[in-house]
Short mmCIF file of C-alpha atoms in Angstrom, two decimals:
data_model
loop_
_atom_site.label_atom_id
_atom_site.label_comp_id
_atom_site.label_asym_id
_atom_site.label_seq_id
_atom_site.Cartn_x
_atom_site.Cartn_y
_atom_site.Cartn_z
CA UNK A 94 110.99 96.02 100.14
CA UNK A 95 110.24 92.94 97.44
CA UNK A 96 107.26 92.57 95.53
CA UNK A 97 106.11 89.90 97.65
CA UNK A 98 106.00 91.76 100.83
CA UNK A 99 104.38 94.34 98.93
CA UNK A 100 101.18 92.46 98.13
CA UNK A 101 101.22 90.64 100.97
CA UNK A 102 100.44 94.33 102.60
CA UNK A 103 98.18 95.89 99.98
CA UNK A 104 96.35 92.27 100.41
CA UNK A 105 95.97 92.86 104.18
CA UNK A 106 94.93 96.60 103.86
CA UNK A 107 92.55 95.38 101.25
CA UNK A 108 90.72 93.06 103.59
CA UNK A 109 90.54 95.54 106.23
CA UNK A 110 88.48 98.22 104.37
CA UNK A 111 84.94 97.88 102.59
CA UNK A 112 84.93 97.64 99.32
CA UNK A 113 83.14 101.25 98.92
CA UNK A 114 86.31 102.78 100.93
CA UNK A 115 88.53 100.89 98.49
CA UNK A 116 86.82 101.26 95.35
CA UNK A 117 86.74 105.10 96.49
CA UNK A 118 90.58 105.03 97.56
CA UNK A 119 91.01 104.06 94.10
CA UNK A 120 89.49 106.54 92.64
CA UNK A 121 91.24 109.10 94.73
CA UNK A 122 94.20 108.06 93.32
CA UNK A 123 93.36 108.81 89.84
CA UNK A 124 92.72 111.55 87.68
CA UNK A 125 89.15 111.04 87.46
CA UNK A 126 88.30 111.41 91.16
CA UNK A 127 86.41 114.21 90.16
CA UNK A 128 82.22 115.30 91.06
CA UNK A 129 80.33 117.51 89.02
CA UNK A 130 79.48 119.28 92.38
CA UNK A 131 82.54 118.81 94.66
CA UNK A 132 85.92 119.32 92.34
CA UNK A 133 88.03 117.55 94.56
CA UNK A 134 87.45 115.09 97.63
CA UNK A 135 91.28 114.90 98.87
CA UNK A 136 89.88 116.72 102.28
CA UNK A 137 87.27 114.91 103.10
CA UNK A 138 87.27 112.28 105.92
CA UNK A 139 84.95 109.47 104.90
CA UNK A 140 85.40 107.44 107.80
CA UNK A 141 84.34 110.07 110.07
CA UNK A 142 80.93 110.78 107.51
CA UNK A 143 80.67 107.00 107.70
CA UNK A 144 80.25 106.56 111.08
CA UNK A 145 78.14 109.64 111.57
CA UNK A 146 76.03 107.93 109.10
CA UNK A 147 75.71 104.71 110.92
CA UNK A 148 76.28 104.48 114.23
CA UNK A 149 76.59 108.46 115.10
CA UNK A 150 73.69 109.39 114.75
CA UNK A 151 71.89 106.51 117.17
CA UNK A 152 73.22 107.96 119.96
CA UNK A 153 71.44 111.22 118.72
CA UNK A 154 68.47 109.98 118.04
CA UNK A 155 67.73 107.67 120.67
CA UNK A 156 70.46 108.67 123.56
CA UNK A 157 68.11 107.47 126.68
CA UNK A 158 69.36 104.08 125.49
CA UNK A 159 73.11 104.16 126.08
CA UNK A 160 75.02 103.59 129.35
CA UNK A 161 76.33 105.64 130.99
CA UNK A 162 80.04 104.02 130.27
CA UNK A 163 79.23 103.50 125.99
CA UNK A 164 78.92 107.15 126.56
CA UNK A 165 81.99 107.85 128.31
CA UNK A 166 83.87 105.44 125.71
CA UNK A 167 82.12 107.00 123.03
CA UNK A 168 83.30 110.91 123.69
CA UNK A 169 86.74 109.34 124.02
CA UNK A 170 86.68 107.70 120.86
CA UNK A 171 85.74 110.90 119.27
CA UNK A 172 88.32 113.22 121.16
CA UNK A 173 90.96 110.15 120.06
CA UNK A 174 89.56 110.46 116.17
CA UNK A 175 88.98 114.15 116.40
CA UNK A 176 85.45 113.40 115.27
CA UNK A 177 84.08 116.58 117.71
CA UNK A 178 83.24 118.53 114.13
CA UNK A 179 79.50 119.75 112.82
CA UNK A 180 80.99 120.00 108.99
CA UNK A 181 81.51 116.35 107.31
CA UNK A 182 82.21 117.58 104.02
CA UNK A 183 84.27 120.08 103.52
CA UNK A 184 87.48 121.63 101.24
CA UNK A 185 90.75 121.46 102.38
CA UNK A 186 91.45 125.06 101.75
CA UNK A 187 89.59 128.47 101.82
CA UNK A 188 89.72 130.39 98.47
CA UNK A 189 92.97 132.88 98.50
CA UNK A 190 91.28 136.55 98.88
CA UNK A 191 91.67 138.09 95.62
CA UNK A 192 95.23 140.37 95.38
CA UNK A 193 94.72 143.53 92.33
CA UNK A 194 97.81 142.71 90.56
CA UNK A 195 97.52 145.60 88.25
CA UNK A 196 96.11 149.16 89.77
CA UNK A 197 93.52 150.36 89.27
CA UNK A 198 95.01 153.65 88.03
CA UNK A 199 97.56 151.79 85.67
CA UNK A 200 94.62 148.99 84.32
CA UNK A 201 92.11 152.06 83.64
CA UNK A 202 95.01 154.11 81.96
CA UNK A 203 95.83 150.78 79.51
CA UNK A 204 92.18 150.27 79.17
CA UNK A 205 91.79 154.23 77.78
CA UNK A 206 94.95 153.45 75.81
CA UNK A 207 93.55 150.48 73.93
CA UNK A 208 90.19 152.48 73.26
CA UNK A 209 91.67 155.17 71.82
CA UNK A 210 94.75 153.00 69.74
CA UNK A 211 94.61 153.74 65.88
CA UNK A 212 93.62 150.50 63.81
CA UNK A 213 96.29 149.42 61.52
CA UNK A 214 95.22 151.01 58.01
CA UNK A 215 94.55 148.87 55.22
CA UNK A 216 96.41 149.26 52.25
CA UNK A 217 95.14 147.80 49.10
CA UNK A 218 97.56 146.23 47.21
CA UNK A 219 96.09 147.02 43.73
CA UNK A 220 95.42 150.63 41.99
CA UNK A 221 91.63 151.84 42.75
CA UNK A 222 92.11 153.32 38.91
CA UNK A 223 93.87 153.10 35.87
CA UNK A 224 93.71 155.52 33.42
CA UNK A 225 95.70 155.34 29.74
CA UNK A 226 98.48 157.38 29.03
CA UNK A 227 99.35 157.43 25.48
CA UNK A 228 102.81 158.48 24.06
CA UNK A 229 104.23 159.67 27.69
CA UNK A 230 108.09 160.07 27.18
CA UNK A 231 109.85 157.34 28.89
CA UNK A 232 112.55 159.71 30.36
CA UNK A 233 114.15 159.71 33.78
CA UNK A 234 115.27 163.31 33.47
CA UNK A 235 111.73 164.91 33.32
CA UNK A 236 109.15 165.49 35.13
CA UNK A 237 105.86 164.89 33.62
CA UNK A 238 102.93 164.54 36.61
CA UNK A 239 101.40 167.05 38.93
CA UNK A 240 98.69 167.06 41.17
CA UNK A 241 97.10 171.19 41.99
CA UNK A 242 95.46 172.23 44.98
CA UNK A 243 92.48 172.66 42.98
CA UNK A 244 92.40 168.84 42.93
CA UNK A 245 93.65 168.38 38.89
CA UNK A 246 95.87 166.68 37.79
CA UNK A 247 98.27 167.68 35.23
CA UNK A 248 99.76 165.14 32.42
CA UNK A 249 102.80 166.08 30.04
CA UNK A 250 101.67 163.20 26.86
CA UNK A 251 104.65 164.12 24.03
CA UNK A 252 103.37 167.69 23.07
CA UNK A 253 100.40 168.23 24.83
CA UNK A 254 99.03 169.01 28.44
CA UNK A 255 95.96 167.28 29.52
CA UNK A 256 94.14 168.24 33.01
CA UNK A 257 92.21 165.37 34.72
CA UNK A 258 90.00 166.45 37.48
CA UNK A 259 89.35 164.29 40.23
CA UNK A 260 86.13 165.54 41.83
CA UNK A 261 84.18 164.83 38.71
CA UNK A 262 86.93 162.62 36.32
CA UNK A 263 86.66 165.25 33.47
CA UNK A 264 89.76 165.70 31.18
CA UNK A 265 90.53 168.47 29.08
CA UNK A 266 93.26 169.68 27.02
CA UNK A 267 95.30 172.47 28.17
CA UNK A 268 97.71 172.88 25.20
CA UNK A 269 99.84 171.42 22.51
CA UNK A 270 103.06 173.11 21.31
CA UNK A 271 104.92 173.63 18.04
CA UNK A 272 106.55 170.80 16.99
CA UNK A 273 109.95 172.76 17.17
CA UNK A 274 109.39 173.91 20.81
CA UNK A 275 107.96 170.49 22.11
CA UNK A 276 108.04 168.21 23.38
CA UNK A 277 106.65 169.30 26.94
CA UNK A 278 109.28 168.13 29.50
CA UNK A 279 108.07 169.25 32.37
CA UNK A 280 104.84 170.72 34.24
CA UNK A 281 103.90 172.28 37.90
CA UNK A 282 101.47 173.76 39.51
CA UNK A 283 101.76 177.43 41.30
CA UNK A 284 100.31 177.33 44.98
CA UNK A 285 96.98 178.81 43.52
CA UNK A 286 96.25 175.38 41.61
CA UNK A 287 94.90 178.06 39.31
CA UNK A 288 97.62 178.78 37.18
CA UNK A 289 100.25 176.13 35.88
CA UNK A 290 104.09 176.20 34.42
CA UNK A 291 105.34 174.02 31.39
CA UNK A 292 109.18 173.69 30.40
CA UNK A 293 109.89 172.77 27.23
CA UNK A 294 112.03 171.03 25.23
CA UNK A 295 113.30 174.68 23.52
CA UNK A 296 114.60 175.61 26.68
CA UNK A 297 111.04 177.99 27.01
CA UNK A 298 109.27 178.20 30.14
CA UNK A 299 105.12 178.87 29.79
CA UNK A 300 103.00 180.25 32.27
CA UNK A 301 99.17 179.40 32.02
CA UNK A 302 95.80 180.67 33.58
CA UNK A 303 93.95 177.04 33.41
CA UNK A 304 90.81 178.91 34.71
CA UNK A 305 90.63 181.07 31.28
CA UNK A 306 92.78 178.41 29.25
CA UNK A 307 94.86 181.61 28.41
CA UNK A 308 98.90 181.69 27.64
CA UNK A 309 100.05 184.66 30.14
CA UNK A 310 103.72 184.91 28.97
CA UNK A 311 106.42 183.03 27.88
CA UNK A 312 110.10 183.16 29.59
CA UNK A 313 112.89 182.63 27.06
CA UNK A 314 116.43 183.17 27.30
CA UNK A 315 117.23 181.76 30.74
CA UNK A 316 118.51 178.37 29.72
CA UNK A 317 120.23 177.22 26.52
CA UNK A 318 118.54 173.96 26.24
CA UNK A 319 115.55 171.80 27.62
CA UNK A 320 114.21 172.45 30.89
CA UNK A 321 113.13 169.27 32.81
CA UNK A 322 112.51 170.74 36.41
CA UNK A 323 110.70 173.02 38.19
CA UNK A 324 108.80 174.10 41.06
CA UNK A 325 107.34 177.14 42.94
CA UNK A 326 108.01 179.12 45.78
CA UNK A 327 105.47 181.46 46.09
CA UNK A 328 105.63 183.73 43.45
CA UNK A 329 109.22 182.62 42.37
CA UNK A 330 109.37 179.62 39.87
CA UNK A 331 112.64 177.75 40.19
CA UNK A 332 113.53 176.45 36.69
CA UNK A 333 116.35 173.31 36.22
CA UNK A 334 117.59 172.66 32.73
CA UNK A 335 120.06 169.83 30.74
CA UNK A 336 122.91 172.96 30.66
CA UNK A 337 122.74 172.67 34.37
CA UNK A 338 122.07 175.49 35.56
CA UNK A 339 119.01 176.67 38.39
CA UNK A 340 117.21 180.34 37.97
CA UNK A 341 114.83 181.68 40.29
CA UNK A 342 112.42 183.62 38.12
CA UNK A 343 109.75 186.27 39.66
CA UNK A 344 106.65 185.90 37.02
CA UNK A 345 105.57 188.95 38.76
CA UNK A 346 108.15 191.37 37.12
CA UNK A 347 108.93 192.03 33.00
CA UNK A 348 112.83 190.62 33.60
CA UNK A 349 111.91 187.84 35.95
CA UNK A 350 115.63 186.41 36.52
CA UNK A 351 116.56 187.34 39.93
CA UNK A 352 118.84 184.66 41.02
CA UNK A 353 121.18 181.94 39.05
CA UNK A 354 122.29 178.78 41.00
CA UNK A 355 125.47 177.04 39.39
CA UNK A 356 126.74 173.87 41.03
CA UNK A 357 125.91 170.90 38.66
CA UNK A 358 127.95 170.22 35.72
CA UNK A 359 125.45 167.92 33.77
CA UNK A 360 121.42 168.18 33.47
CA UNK A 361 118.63 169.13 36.69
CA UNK A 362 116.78 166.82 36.83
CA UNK A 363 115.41 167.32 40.47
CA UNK A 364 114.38 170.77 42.22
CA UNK A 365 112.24 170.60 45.78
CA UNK A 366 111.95 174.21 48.01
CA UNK A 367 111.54 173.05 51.45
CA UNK A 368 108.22 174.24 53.25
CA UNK A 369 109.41 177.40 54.84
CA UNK A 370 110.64 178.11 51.08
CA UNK A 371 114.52 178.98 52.62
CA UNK A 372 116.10 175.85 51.42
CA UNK A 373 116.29 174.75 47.96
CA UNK A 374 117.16 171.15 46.97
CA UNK A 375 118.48 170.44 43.86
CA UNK A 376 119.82 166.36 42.12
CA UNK A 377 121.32 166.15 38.51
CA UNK A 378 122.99 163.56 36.12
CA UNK A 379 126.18 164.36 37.97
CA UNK A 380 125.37 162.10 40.60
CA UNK A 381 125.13 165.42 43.22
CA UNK A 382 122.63 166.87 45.34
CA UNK A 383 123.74 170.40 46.38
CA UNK A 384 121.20 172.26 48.79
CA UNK A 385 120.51 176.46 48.43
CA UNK A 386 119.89 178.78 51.23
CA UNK A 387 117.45 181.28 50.10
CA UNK A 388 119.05 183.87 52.07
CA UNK A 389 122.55 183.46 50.04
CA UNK A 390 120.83 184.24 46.97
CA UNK A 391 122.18 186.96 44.51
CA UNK A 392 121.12 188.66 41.45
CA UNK A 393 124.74 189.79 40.54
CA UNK A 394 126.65 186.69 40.65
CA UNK A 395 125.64 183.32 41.16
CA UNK A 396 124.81 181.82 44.35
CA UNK A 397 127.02 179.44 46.33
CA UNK A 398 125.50 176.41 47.71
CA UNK A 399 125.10 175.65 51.31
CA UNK A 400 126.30 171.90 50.95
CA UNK A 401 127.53 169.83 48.19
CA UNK A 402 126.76 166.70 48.72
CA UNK A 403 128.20 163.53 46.57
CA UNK A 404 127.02 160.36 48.26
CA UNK A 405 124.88 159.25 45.47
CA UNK A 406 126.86 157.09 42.98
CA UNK A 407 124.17 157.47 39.87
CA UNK A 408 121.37 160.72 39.00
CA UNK A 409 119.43 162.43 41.69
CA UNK A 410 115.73 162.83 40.53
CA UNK A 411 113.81 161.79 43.60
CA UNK A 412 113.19 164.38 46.24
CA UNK A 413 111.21 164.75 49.49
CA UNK A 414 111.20 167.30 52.26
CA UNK A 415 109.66 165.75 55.29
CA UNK A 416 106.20 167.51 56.52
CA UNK A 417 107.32 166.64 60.06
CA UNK A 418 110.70 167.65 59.99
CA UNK A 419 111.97 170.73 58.34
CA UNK A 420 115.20 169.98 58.11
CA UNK A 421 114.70 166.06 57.13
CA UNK A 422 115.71 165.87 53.22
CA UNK A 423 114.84 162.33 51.41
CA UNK A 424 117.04 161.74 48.19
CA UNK A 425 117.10 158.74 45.81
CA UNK A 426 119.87 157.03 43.26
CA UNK A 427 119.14 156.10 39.67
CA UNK A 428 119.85 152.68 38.39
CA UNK A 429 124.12 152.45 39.34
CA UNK A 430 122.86 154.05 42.68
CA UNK A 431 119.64 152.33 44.02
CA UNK A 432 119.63 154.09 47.51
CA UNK A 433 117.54 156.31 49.51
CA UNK A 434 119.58 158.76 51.64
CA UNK A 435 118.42 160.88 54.67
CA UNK A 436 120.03 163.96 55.13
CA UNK A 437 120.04 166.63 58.30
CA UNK A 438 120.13 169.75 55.66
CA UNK A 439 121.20 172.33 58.64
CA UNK A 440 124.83 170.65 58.98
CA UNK A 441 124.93 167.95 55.52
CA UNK A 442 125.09 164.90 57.64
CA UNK A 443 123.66 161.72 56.11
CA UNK A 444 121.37 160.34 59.07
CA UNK A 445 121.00 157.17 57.19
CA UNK A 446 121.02 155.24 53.64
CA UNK A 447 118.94 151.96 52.57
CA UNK A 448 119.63 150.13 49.44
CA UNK A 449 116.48 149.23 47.65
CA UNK A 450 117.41 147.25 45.24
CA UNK A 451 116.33 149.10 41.99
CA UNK A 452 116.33 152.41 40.23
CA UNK A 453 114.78 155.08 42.65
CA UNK A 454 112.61 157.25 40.61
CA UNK A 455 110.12 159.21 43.05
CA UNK A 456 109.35 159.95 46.75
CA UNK A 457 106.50 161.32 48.47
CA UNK A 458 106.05 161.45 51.94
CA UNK A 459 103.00 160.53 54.03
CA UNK A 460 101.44 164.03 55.61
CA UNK A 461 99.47 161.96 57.88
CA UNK A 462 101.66 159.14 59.15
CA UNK A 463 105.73 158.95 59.05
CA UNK A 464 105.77 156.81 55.92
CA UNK A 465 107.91 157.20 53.13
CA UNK A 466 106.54 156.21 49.26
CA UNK A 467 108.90 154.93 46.71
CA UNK A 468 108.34 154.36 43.16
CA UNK A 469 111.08 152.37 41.40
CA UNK A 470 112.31 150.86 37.74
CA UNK A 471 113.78 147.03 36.74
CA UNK A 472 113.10 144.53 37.69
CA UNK A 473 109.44 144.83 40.07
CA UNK A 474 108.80 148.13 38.72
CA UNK A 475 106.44 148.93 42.01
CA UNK A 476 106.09 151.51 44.85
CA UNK A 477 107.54 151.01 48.26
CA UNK A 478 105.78 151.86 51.21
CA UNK A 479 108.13 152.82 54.22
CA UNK A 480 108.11 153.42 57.77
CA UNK A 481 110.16 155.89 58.98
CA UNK A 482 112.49 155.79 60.65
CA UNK A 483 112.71 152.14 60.76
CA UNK A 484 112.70 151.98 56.88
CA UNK A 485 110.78 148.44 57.61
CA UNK A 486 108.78 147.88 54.28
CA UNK A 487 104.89 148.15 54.91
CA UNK A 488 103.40 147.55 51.57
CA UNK A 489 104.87 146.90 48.30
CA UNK A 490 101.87 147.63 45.09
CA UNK A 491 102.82 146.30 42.04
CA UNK A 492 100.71 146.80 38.18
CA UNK A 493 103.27 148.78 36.56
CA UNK A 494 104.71 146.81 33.66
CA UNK A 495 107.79 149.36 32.98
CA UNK A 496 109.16 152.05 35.14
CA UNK A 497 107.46 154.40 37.78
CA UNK A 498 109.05 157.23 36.34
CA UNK A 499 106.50 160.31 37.77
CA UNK A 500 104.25 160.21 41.33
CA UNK A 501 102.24 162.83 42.37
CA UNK A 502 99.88 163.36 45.98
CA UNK A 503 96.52 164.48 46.06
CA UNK A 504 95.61 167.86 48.07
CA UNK A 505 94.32 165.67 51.39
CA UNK A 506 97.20 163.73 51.31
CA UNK A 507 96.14 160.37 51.08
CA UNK A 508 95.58 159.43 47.08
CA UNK A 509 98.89 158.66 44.88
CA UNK A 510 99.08 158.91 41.07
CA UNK A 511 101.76 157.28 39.82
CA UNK A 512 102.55 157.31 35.31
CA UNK A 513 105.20 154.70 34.10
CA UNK A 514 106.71 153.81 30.49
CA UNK A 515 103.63 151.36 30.07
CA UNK A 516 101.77 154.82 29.48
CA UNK A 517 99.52 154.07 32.30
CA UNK A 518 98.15 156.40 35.27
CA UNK A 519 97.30 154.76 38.60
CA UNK A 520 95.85 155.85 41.37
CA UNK A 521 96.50 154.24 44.72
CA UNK A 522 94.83 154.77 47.85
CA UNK A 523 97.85 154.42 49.99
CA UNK A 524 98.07 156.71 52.72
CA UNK A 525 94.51 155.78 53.43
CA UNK A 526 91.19 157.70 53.67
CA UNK A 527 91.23 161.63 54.64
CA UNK A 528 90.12 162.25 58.43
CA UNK A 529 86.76 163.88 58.38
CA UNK A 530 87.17 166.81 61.48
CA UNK A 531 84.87 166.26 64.08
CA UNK A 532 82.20 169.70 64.19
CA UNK A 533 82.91 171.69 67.44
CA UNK A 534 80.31 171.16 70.24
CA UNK A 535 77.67 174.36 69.76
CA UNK A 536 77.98 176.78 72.72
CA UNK A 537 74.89 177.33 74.71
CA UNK A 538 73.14 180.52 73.40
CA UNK A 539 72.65 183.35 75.72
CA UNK A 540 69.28 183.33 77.30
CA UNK A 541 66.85 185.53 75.17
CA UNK A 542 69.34 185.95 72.49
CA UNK A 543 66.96 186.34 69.62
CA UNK A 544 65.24 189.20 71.56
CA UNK A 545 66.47 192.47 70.75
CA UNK A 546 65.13 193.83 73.98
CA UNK A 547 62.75 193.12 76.67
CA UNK A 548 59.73 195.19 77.84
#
């Protein structure tokens, strides 16, 4: 069909119809053929409402007046039209009943779900404290912070031991040593958090009663030069030193050498007993990390290790055992090694290894949450915050101007120190606040309970 013929028709339509029909038809043919009342007006028939309008409703009203053969012609015309209908306005199509696309078991479960989903934790991305740390020896090999279960905090500055105690922020000094014995190299708390052990630079080990500021003996003789590591197992203090050897040492006894470990050929500078204190962990200079099996252990000879294992290309220093997994073992690489390793201690597979890009100096794992903290040297000089065991990088706090050479954990869990060679302590609130345990709901008394009898 032309254009002419085209007109020509719309012309002829246009003549036939009102110009309220047309102006409407228009309109229906747009987008704004719209009502505030009646959405849409595509079902309506307008010619039928017309005519009931007009000339419908005379026959109604006055219907004495028409013959009997306008009547006749009349109900034909409307059965022809299909005009026999009491609704003139209408919508095309009834609603759609409703259809539950979700249960109602399955939406109530996701609804309980959401209500009880944890809130992602803010992490603040500065320190909440800083605290100065004169003359702390910038040394990878030692081991200089500790954190008590009597909520102090230990400090190794050059010679002397300060205690910093966090429910009240008072510091006091434990000790200085001799010139020729110091400096301090290393400090750790017993279990107690009452009493405290120091390795020195002399190769001496001290053990202190903080409560009565009191010297209670010192070990000598076990080493042949500094010792930089430590830690506890009950009553058995596991000592490290640079002529690489390991001795278990009961403080209980007068000859407290019961057991000699000798697998690293260069200086301890790591030493972490696993939770059920049967597995010992143990890094040094020599690039290995060699785990102990309590049970092995002998007081005639020295013990053999359970694995030896040589992965790391640079000193092992950083060591965590995972809270949630007692046979999970988290190891990191010095500067030539950069990596933090995973490893299943039972059989001495590596479950996995993440370069991070710079000297690994400390872990610490999250009691609360399966997050891994790493403190690190050149060139950020911040701590890592992982998730595990995606090892996707949650946080990353930076204000150290040199090193993170020492972290320590609070008793709850959720408060980091951290001491670099900027000689400055920082305190991060990073595994978030401690969970305050709701009180358990009081039982109902027994009727007359305060009575002691009844007359």
């Amino acid at each position: 069909m032309d254009a002419g013929s085209l007109s020509s028709v719309s012309a002829s339509k246009t003549k036939s119809r009102c110009p309220l029909q047309e102006q409407y038809l228009q309109k229906r043919n747009s987008r704004e053929n719209l009502d505030r009342f009646i959405p849409n007006r595509s079902a309506m028939d307008m010619d039928y409402a017309h005519y009931m309008l007009t000339e419908g409703r005379k026959g109604k009203e006055n219907p004495a007046v028409d013959s009997p053969s306008r009547e006749a012609y009349r109900k034909q015309l409307a059965e022809t039209f299909n005009m026999n209908r009491t609704r003139i306005l209408a919508f095309k199509n009834k609603p759609p009943t409703s259809v539950e696309a979700i249960p109602n078991d399955f939406s109530s479960s996701v609804h309980q779900q959401a209500k009880t989903a944890k809130p992602r934790r803010y992490i603040p991305q500065t320190s909440e404290r800083t605290l100065d740390a004169p003359d702390l020896v910038d040394d990878y090999y030692l081991n200089l912070l500790d954190w008590g279960s009597s909520n102090v905090l230990s400090i190794a500055l050059g010679s002397t031991v300060y205690l910093w105690d966090a429910s009240d922020g008072a510091t006091s000094e434990l000790v200085t040593v001799d010139e020729e014995h110091g400096p301090v190299t290393s400090v750790k708390w017993a279990p107690d958090g009452r009493h405290i052990a120091l390795g020195l630079n002399n190769s001496d080990v001290q053990l202190w009663d903080t409560t009565a500021n009191r010297l209670l003996r010192t070990m000598r003789g076990g080493h042949r030069s500094r010792v930089g590591a430590l830690d506890w197992n009950n009553h058995v203090l596991t000592t490290g030193g640079m002529d690489g050897q390991i001795i278990n040492n009961d403080v209980r006894v007068r000859s407290p050498i019961v057991d000699t470990y000798q697998g690293h050929h260069q200086e301890v500078c790591g030493l972490k007993w696993s939770a059920s204190g049967q597995q010992l962990a143990s890094g040094g200079n020599d690039n290995l990390l060699h785990i102990w099996d309590r049970s092995m252990a002998s007081s005639n000879t020295s013990t053999e290790w359970l694995h030896r294992l040589d992965d790391h290309t640079a000193a092992v220093k950083a060591l965590a055992w995972c809270p949630f997994q007692s046979n999970l073992l988290a190891s990191g690489g010095g500067g030539g090694d950069r990596s933090i390793k995973f490893w299943n201690t039972h059989t001495g597979a590596c479950l996995n290894s993440i370069d991070t890009g710079s000297q690994v100096c400390a872990l610490l794992w999250n009691k609360n949450e399966r997050e891994l903290l790493s403190s690190h040297g050149f060139t950020k000089n911040q701590l890592t915050l992982w998730k595990y065991p995606s090892m996707v990088k949650t946080a990353e706090l930076t204000g150290h101007t040199s090193r993170v050479l020492f972290m320590a954990q609070s008793p709850d869990g959720c408060t980091v120190a951290s001491a670099a060679g900027d000689e400055t302590l920082r305190f991060w609130n990073v595994f978030g606040t401690p969970e305050v345990a709701k009180p358990a709901p009081k039982a109902n008394p027994e009727p007359f309970a305060h009575l002691n009898r009844i007359r």
